[in-house]
mmCIF file of N, CA, C and O in Angstrom:
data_model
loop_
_atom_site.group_PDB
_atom_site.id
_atom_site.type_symbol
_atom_site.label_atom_id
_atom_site.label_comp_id
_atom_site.label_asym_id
_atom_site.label_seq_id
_atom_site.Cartn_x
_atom_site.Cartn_y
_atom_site.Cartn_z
ATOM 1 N N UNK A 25 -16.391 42.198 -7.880
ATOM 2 C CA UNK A 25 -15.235 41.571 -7.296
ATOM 3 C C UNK A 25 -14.753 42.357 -6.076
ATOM 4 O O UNK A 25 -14.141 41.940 -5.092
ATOM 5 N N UNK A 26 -15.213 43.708 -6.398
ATOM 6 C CA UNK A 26 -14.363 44.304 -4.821
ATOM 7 C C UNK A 26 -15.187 44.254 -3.947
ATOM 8 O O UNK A 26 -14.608 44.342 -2.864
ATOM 9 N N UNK A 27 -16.580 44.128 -3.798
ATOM 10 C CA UNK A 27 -17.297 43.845 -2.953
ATOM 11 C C UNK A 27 -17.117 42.404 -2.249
ATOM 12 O O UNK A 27 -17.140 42.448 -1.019
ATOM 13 N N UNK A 28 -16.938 41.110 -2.848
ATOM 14 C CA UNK A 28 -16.294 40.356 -2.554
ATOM 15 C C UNK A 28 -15.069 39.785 -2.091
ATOM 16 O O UNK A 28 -14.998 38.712 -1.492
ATOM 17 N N UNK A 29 -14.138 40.501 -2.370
ATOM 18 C CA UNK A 29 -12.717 40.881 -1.607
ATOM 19 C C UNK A 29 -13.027 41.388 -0.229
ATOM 20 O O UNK A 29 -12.822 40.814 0.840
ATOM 21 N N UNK A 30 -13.618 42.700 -0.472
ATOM 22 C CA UNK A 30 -13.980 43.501 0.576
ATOM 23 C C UNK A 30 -14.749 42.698 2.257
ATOM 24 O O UNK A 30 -14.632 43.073 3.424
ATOM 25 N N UNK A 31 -15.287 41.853 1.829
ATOM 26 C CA UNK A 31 -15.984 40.641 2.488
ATOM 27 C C UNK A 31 -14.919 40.009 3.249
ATOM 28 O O UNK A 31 -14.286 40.187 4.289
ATOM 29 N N UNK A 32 -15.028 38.871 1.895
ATOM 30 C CA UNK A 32 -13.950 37.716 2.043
ATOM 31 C C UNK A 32 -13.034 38.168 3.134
ATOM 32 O O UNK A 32 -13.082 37.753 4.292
ATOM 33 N N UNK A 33 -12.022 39.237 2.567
ATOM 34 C CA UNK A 33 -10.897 39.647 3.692
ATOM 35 C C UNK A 33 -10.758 40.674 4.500
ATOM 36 O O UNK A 33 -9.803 41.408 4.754
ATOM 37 N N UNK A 34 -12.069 40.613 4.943
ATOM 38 C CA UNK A 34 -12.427 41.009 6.347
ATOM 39 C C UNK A 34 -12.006 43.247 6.325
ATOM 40 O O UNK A 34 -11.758 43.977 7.284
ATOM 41 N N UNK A 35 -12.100 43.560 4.978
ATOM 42 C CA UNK A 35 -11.830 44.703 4.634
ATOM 43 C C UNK A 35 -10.344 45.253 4.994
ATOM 44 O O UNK A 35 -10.067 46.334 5.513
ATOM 45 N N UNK A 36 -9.527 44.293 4.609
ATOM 46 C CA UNK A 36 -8.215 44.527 4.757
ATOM 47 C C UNK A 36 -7.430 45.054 3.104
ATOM 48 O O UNK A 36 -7.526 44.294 2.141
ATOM 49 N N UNK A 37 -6.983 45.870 3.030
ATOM 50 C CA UNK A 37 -6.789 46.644 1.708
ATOM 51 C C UNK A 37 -6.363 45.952 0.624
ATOM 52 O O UNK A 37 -5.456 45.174 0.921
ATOM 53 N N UNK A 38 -6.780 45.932 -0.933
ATOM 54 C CA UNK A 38 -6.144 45.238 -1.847
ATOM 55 C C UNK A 38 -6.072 46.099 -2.596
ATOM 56 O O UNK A 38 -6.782 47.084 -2.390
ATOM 57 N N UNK A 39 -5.022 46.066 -3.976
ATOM 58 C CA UNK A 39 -4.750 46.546 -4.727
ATOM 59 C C UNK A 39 -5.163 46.270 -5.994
ATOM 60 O O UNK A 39 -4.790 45.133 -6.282
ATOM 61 N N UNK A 40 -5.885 46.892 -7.066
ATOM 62 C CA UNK A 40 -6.012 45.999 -8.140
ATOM 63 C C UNK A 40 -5.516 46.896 -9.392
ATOM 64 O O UNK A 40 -5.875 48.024 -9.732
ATOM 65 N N UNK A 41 -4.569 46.013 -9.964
ATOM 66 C CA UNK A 41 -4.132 46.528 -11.312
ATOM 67 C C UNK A 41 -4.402 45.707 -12.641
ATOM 68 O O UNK A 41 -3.867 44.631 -12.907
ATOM 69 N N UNK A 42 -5.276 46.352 -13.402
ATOM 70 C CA UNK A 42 -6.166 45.905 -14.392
ATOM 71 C C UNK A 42 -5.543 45.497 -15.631
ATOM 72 O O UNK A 42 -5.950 44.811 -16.568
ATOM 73 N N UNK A 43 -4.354 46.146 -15.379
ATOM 74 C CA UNK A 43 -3.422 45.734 -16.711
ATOM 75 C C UNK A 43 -2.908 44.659 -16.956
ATOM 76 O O UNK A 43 -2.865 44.067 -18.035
ATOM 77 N N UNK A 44 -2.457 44.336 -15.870
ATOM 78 C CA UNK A 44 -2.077 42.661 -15.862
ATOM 79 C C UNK A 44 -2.938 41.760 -15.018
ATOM 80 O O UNK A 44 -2.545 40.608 -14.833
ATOM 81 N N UNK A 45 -4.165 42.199 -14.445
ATOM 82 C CA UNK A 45 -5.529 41.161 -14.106
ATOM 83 C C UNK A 45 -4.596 40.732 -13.003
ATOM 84 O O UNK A 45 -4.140 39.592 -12.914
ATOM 85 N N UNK A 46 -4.352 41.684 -12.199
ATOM 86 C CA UNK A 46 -3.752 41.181 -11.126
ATOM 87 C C UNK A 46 -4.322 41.671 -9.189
ATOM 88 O O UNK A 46 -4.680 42.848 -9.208
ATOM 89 N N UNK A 47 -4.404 41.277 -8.248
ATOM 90 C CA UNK A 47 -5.064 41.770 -7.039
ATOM 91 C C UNK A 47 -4.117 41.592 -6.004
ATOM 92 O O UNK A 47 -4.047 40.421 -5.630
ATOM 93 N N UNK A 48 -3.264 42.492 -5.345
ATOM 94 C CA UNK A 48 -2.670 42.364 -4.503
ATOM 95 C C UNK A 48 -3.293 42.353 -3.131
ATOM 96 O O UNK A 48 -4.001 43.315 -2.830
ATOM 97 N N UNK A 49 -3.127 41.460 -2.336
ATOM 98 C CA UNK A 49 -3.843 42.061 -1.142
ATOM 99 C C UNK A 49 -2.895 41.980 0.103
ATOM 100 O O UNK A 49 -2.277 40.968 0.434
ATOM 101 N N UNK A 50 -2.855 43.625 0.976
ATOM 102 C CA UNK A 50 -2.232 43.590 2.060
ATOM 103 C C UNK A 50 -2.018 42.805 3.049
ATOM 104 O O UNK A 50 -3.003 42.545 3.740
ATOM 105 N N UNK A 51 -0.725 42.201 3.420
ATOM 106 C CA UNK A 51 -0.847 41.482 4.735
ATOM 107 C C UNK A 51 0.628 42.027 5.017
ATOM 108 O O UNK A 51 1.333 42.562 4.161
ATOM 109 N N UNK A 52 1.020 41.789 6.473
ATOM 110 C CA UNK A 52 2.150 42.010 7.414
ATOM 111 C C UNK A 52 2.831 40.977 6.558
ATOM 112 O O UNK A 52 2.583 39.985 5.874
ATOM 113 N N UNK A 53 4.380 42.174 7.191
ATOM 114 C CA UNK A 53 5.649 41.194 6.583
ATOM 115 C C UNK A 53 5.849 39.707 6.622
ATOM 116 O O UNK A 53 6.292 39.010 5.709
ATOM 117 N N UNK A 54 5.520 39.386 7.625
ATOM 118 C CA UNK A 54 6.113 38.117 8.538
ATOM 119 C C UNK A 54 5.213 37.298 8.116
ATOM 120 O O UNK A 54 3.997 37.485 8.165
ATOM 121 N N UNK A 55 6.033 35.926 7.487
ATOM 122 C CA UNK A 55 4.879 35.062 6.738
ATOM 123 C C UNK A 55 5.392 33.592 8.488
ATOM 124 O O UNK A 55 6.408 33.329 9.132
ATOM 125 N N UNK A 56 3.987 33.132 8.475
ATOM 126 C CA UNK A 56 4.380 31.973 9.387
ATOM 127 C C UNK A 56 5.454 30.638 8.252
ATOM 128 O O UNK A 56 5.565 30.827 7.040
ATOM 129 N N UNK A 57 6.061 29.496 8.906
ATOM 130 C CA UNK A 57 6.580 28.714 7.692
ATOM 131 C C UNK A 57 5.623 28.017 7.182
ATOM 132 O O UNK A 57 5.428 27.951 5.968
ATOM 133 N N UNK A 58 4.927 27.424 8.054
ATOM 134 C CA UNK A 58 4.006 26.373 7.323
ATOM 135 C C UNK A 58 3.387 26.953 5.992
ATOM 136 O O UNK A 58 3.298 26.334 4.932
ATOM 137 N N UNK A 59 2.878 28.550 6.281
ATOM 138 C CA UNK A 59 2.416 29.305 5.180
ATOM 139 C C UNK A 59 3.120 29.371 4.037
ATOM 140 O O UNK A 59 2.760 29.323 2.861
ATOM 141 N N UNK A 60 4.297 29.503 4.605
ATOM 142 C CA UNK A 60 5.210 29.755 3.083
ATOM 143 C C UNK A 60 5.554 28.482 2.573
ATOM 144 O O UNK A 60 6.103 28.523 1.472
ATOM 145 N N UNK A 61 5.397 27.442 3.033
ATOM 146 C CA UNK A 61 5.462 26.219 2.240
ATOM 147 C C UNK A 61 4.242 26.027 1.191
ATOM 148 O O UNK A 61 4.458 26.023 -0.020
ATOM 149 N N UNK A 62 3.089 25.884 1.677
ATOM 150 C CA UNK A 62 1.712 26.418 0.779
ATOM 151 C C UNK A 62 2.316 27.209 -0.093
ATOM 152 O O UNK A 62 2.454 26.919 -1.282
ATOM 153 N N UNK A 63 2.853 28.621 0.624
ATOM 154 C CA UNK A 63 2.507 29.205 -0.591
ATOM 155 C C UNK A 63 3.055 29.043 -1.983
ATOM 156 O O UNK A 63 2.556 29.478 -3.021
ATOM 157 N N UNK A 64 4.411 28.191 -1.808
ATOM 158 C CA UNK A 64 5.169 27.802 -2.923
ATOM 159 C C UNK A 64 4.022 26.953 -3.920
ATOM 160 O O UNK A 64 3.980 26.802 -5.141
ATOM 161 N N UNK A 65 3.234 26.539 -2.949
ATOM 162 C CA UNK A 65 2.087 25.288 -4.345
ATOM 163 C C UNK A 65 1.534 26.473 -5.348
ATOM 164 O O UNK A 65 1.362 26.512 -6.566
ATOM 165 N N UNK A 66 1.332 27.436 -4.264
ATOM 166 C CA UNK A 66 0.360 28.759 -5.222
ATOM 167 C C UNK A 66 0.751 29.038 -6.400
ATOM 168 O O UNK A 66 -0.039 29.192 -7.331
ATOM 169 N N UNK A 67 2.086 29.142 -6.514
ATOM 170 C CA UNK A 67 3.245 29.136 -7.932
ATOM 171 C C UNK A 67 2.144 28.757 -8.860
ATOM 172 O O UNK A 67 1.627 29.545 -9.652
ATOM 173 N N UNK A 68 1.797 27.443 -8.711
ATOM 174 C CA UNK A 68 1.125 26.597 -9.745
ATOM 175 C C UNK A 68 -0.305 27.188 -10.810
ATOM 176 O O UNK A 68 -0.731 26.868 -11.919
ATOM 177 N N UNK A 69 -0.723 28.253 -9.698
ATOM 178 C CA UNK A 69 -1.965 28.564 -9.808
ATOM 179 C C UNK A 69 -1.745 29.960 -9.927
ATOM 180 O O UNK A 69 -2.681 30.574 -9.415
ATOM 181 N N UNK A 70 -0.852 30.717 -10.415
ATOM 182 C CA UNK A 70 -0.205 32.285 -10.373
ATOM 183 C C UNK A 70 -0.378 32.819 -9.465
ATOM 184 O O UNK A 70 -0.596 34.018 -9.637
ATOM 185 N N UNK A 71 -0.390 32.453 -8.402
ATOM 186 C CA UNK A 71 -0.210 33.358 -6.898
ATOM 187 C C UNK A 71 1.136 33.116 -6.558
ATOM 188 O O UNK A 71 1.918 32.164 -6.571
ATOM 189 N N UNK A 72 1.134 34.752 -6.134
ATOM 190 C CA UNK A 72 2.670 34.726 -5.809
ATOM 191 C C UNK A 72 2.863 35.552 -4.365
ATOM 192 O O UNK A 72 1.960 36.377 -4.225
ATOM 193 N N UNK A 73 3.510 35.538 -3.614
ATOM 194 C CA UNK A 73 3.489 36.251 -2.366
ATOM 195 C C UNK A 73 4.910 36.837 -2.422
ATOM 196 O O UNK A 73 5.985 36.261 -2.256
ATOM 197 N N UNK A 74 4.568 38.517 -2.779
ATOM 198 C CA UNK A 74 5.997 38.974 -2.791
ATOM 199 C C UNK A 74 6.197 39.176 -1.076
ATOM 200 O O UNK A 74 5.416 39.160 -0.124
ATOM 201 N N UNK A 75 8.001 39.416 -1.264
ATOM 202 C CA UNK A 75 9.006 39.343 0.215
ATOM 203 C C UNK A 75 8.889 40.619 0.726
ATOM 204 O O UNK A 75 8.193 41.530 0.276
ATOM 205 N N UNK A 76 10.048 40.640 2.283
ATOM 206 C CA UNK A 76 10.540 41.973 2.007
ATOM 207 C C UNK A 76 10.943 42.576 1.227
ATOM 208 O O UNK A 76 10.588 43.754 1.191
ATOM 209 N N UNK A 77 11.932 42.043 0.164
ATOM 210 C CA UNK A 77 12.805 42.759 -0.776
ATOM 211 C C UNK A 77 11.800 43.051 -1.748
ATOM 212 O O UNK A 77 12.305 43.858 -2.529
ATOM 213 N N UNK A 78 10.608 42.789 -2.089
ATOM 214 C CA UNK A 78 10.175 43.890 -2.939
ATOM 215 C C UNK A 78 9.072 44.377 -3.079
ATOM 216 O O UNK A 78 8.094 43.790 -2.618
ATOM 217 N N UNK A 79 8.938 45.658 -3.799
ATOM 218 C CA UNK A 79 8.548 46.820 -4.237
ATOM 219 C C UNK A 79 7.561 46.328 -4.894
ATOM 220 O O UNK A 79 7.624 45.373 -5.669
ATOM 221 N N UNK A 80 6.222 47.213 -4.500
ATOM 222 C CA UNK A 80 4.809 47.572 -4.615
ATOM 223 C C UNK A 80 4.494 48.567 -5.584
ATOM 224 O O UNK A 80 4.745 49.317 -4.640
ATOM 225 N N UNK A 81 4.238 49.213 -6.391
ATOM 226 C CA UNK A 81 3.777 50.726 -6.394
ATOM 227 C C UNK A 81 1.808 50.354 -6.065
ATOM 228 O O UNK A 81 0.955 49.586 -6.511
ATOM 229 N N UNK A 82 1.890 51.344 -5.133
ATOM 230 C CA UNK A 82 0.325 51.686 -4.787
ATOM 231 C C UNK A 82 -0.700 52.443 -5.551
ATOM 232 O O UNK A 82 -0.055 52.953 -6.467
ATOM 233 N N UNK A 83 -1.774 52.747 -5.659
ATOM 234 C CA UNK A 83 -2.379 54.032 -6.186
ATOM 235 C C UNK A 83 -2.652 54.903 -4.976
ATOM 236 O O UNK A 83 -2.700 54.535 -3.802
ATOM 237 N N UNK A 84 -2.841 56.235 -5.513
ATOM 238 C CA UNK A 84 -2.691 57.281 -4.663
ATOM 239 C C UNK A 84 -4.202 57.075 -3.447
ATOM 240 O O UNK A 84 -5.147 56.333 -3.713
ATOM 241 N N UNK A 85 -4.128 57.692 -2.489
ATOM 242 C CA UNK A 85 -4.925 56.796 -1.349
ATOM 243 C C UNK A 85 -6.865 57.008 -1.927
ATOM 244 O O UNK A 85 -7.815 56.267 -1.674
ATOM 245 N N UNK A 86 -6.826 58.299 -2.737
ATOM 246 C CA UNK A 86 -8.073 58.603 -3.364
ATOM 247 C C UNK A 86 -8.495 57.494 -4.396
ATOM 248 O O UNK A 86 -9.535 57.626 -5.041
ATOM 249 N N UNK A 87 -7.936 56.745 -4.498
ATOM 250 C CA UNK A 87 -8.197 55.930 -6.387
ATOM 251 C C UNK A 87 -9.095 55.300 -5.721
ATOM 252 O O UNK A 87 -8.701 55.540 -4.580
ATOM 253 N N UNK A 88 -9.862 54.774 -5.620
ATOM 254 C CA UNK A 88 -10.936 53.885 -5.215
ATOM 255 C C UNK A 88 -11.773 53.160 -5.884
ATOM 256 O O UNK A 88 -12.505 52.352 -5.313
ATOM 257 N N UNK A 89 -11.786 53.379 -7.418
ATOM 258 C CA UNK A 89 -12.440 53.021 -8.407
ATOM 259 C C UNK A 89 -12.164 52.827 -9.443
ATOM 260 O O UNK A 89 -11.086 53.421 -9.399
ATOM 261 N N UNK A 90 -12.240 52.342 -10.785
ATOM 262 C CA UNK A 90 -12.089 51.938 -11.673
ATOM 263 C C UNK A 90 -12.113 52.813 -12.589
ATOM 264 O O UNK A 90 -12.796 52.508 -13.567
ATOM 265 N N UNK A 91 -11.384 54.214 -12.617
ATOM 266 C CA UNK A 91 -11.590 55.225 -13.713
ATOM 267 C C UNK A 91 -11.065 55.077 -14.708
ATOM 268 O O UNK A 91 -11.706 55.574 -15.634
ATOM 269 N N UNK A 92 -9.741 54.394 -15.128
ATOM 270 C CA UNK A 92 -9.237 54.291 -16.329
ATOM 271 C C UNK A 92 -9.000 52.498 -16.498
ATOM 272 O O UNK A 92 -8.990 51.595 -15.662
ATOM 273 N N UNK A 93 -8.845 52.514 -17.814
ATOM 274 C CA UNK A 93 -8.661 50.997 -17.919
ATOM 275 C C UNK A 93 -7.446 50.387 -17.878
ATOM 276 O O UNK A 93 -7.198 49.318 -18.435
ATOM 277 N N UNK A 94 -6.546 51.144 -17.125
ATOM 278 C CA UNK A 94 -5.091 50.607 -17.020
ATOM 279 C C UNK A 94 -4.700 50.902 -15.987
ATOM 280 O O UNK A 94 -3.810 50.312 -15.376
ATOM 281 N N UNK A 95 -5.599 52.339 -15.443
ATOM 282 C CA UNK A 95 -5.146 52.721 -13.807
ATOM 283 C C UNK A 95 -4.910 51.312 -12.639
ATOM 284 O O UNK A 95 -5.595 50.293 -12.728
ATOM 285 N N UNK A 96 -3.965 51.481 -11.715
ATOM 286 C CA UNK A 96 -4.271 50.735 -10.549
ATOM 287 C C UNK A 96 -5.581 51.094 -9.675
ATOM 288 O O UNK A 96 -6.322 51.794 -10.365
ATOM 289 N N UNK A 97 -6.085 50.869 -8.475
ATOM 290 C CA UNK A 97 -6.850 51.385 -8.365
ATOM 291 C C UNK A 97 -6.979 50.471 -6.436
ATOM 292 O O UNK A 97 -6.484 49.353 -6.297
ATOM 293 N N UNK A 98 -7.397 50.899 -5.711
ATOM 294 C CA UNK A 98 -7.797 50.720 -4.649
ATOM 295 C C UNK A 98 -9.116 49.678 -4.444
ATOM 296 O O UNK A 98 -10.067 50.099 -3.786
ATOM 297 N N UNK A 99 -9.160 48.387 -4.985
ATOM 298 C CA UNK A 99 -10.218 47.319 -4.622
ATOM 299 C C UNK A 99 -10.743 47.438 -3.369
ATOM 300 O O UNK A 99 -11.948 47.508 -3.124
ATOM 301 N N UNK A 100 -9.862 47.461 -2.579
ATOM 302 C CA UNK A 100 -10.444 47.895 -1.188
ATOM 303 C C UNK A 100 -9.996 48.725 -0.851
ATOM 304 O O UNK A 100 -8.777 48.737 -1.023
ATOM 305 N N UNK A 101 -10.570 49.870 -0.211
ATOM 306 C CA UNK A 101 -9.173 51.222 0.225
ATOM 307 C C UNK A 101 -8.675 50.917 1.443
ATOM 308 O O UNK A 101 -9.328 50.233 2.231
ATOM 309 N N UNK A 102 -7.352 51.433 1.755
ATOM 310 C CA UNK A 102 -6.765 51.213 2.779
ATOM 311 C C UNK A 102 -7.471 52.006 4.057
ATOM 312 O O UNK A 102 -7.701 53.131 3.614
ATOM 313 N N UNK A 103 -7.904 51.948 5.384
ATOM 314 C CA UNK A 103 -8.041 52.625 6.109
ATOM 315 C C UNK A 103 -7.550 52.878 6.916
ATOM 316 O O UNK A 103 -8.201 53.351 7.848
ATOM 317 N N UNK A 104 -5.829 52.685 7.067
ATOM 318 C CA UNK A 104 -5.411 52.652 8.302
ATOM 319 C C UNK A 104 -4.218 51.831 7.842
ATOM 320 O O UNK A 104 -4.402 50.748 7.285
ATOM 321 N N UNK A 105 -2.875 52.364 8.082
ATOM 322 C CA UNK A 105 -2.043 51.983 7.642
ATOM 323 C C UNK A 105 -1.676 50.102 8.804
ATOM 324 O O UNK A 105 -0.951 49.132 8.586
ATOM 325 N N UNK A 106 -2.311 50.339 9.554
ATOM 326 C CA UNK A 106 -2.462 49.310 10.727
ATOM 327 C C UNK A 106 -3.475 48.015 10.462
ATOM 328 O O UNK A 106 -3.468 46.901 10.985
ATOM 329 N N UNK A 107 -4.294 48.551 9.511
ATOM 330 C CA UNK A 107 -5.408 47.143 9.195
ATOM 331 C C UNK A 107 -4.802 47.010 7.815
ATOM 332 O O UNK A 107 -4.467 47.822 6.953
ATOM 333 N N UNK A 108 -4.780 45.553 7.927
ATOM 334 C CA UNK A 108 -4.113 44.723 6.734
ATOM 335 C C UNK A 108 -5.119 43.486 6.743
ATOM 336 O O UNK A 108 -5.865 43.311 7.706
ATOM 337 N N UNK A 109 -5.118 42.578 5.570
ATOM 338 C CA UNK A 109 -6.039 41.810 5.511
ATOM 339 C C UNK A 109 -5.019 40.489 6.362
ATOM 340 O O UNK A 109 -3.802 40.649 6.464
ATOM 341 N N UNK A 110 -5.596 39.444 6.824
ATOM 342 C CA UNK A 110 -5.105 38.608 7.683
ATOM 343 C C UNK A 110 -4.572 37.595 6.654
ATOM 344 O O UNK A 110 -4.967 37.519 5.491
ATOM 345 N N UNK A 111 -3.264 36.535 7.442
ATOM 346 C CA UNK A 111 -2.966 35.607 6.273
ATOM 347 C C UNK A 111 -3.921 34.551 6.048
ATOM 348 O O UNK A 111 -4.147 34.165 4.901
ATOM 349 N N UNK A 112 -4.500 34.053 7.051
ATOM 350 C CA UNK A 112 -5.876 33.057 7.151
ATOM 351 C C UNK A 112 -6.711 33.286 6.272
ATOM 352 O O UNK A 112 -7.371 32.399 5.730
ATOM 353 N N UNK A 113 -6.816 34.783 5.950
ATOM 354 C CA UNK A 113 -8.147 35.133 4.999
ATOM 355 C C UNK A 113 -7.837 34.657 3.517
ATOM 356 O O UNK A 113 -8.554 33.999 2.765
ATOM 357 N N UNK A 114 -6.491 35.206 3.297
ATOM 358 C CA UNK A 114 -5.840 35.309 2.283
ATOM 359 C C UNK A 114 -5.938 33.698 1.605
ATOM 360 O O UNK A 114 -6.482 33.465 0.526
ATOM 361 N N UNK A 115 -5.214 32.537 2.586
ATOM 362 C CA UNK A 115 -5.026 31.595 2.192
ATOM 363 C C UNK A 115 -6.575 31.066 2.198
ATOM 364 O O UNK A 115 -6.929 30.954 1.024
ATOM 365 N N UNK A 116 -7.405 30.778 2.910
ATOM 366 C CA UNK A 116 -8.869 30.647 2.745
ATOM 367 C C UNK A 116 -9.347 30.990 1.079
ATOM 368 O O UNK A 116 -9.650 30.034 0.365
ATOM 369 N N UNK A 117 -9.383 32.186 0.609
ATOM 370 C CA UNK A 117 -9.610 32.492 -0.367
ATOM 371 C C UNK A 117 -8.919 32.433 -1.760
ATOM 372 O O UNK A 117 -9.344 32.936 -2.800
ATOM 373 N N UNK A 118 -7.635 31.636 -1.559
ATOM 374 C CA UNK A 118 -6.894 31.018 -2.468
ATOM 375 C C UNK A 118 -7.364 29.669 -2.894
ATOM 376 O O UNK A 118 -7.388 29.212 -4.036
ATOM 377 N N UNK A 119 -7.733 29.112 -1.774
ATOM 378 C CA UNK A 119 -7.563 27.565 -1.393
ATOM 379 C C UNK A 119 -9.190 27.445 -1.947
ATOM 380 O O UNK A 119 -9.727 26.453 -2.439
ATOM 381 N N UNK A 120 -9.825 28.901 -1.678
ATOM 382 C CA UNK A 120 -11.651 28.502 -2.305
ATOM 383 C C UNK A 120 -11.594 28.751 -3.671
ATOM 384 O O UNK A 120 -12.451 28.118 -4.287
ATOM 385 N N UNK A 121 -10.683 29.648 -4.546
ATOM 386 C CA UNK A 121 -10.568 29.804 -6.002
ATOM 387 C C UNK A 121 -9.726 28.560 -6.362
ATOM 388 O O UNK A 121 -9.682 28.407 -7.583
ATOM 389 N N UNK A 122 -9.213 27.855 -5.835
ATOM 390 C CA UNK A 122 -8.446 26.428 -6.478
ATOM 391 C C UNK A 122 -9.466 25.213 -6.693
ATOM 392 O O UNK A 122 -9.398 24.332 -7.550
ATOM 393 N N UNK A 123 -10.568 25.418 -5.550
ATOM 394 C CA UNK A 123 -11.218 24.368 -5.655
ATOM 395 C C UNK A 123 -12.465 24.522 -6.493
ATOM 396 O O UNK A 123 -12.961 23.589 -7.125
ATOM 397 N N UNK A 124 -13.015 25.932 -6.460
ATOM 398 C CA UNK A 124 -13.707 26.495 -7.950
ATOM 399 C C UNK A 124 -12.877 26.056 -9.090
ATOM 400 O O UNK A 124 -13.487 25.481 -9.990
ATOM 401 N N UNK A 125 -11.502 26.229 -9.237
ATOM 402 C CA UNK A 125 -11.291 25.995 -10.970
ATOM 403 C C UNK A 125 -10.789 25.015 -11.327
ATOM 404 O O UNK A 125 -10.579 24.763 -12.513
ATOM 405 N N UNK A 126 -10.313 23.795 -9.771
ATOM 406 C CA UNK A 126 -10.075 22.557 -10.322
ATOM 407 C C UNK A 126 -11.124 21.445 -10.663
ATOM 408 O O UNK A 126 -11.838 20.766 -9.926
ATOM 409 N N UNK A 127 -10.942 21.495 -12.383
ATOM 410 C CA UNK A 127 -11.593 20.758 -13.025
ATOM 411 C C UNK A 127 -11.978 19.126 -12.142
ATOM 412 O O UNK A 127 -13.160 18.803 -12.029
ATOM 413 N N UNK A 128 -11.161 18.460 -11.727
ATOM 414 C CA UNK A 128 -11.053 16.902 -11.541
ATOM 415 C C UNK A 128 -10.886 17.199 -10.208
ATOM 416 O O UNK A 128 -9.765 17.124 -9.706
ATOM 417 N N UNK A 129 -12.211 17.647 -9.329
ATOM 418 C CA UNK A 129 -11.987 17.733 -7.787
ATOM 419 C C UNK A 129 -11.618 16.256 -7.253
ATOM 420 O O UNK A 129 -11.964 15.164 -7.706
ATOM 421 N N UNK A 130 -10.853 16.553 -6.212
ATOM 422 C CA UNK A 130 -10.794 14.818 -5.356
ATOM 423 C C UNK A 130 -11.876 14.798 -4.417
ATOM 424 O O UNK A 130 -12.280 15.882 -3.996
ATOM 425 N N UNK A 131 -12.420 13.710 -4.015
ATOM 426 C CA UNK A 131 -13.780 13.472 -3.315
ATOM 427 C C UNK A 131 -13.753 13.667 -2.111
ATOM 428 O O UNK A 131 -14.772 13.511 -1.438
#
């Protein structure tokens, strides 16, 4: 999966915390609107796009791997507090796991 992240979003940093099967992935504050209208559908499908107002905890910039089974861990490592994964990528790769798991595709 992190090799595929790593791809997909163009090696822009994600977070993965194993405890709750969850993948955060970096993008800039500033959501466009049209985006944030989408992203409200995501609700549906447990994607959630946190705000400014909140709080992340990261793993430390070394975690890079999967050492414990509860650790967070660095899916992609950050390289640069300046490269973030893009919102295009992000929504691209939402919009390709919706259409993988919806059962009753429309034609």
């Amino acid at each position: 999966m992190d090799t595929l992240l790593a791809e997909t979003l163009g090696g822009g940093p994600v977070v993965c915390d194993p405890r709750f099967s969850r993948y955060y992935a970096l993008v800039s504050a500033g959501m466009p609107e049209t985006l944030r209208q989408v992203s409200d559908a995501w609700t549906a499908l447990d994607v959630h796009c946190l705000g400014r107002d909140s709080h992340l905890g990261v793993p430390r910039l070394d975690a890079v791997r999967r050492d414990q089974a509860l650790a967070s861990y660095w899916s992609v490592p950050m390289n640069s507090a300046t490269e973030l994964c893009t919102l295009v990528a992000v929504a691209r790769l939402i919009a390709a796991g919706r259409q993988c798991s919806d059962p009753d595709p429309e034609p």
